[in-house]
Amino acid sequence: MPIYAYRCSACGHAKDVLQKLSDAPLTTCPACGAESFSKQVTAAGFQLKGSGWYATDFKGGGSTGAAAPSTPADGGDAAPKAEAASTSAPSTPCGGSCACH
């Protein structure tokens, strides 16, 4: 169950509350009884460590080998597909040489 941070805008009382996701948010301040008790936006309470996917794919915000576009270094099978597409021109008035097709 997540822990939510609440704060009263009337008296300033703050409290962390363990609640289910399905529980209704609290509105009554336990200190002053005012209906101004609301959830605060807080940072996550955990940090991922180690060498898992989160470190290799997302650490540093830049693109890595996993996020880079895949282009075969040895010619692979991507080149024949590109050639096959260019040799079979569609039967259109422009012959497939314009950007409309």
XYZ file of C-alpha atoms in Angstrom:
101
model
C 0.000 0.000 0.000
C 1.316 3.467 -0.820
C 2.039 6.162 1.730
C 0.433 9.525 0.957
C 1.576 12.858 2.381
C -1.251 15.123 3.558
C -1.140 18.745 4.697
C -3.780 21.037 6.155
C -3.925 24.422 4.442
C -5.647 25.950 7.492
C -3.269 25.033 10.334
C -0.254 23.577 8.474
C -0.482 20.135 10.128
C 1.289 17.484 8.006
C 0.869 13.725 8.211
C 1.873 10.642 6.197
C -0.977 8.158 5.797
C -0.819 4.533 4.643
C -3.832 4.010 2.350
C -5.070 1.630 -0.323
C -5.306 2.956 -3.868
C -9.067 2.480 -3.690
C -9.481 4.466 -0.428
C -11.081 7.889 -0.651
C -8.742 10.814 0.035
C -8.867 12.313 3.524
C -10.374 15.807 3.810
C -10.738 16.457 7.558
C -7.610 17.600 9.391
C -6.983 15.457 12.515
C -5.402 18.427 14.341
C -7.877 21.282 13.800
C -10.925 19.549 12.266
C -11.014 21.832 9.208
C -12.037 20.417 5.828
C -8.780 21.566 4.235
C -6.669 18.398 4.540
C -5.310 17.484 1.084
C -2.728 15.236 -0.573
C 0.658 16.654 -1.444
C 2.680 15.811 -4.524
C 5.835 14.012 -3.401
C 8.781 12.219 -4.986
C 8.974 8.452 -5.185
C 10.340 6.800 -2.063
C 12.621 4.292 -3.783
C 15.685 4.261 -6.002
C 16.580 1.603 -8.549
C 20.171 0.370 -8.250
C 22.282 -2.152 -10.059
C 22.802 -2.944 -13.727
C 19.261 -3.793 -14.822
C 17.285 -2.462 -17.794
C 16.570 0.816 -15.984
C 20.296 1.588 -15.766
C 21.207 0.585 -19.299
C 18.178 1.995 -21.132
C 17.195 5.105 -19.184
C 20.123 6.212 -17.024
C 21.537 9.558 -18.075
C 18.610 10.499 -20.316
C 20.618 10.046 -23.529
C 20.187 7.376 -26.141
C 22.144 4.182 -25.630
C 22.770 1.114 -27.720
C 19.408 -0.336 -26.737
C 17.520 2.810 -27.705
C 19.491 3.531 -30.896
C 17.917 2.641 -34.240
C 19.003 -0.773 -35.434
C 21.023 -0.737 -38.632
C 22.876 -3.880 -39.656
C 26.629 -3.316 -39.792
C 27.258 -6.178 -42.216
C 24.522 -5.371 -44.717
C 22.116 -7.894 -43.161
C 18.720 -8.329 -44.731
C 17.671 -4.645 -44.566
C 19.407 -3.780 -47.849
C 17.530 -6.342 -50.024
C 14.202 -5.085 -48.688
C 15.077 -1.509 -49.644
C 16.230 -2.595 -53.109
C 13.107 -4.671 -53.695
C 10.925 -1.681 -52.867
C 12.780 0.582 -55.302
C 12.755 -1.891 -58.219
C 9.027 -2.521 -58.149
C 7.687 0.896 -59.204
C 3.906 1.299 -58.891
C 1.879 1.644 -62.054
C 0.933 5.309 -61.666
C 1.156 8.228 -64.119
C 4.266 9.540 -62.342
C 5.900 6.104 -62.232
C 6.326 6.301 -58.476
C 9.036 8.958 -58.727
C 7.121 11.660 -56.825
C 6.418 11.982 -53.096
C 2.681 11.397 -53.494
C 3.001 7.599 -53.498
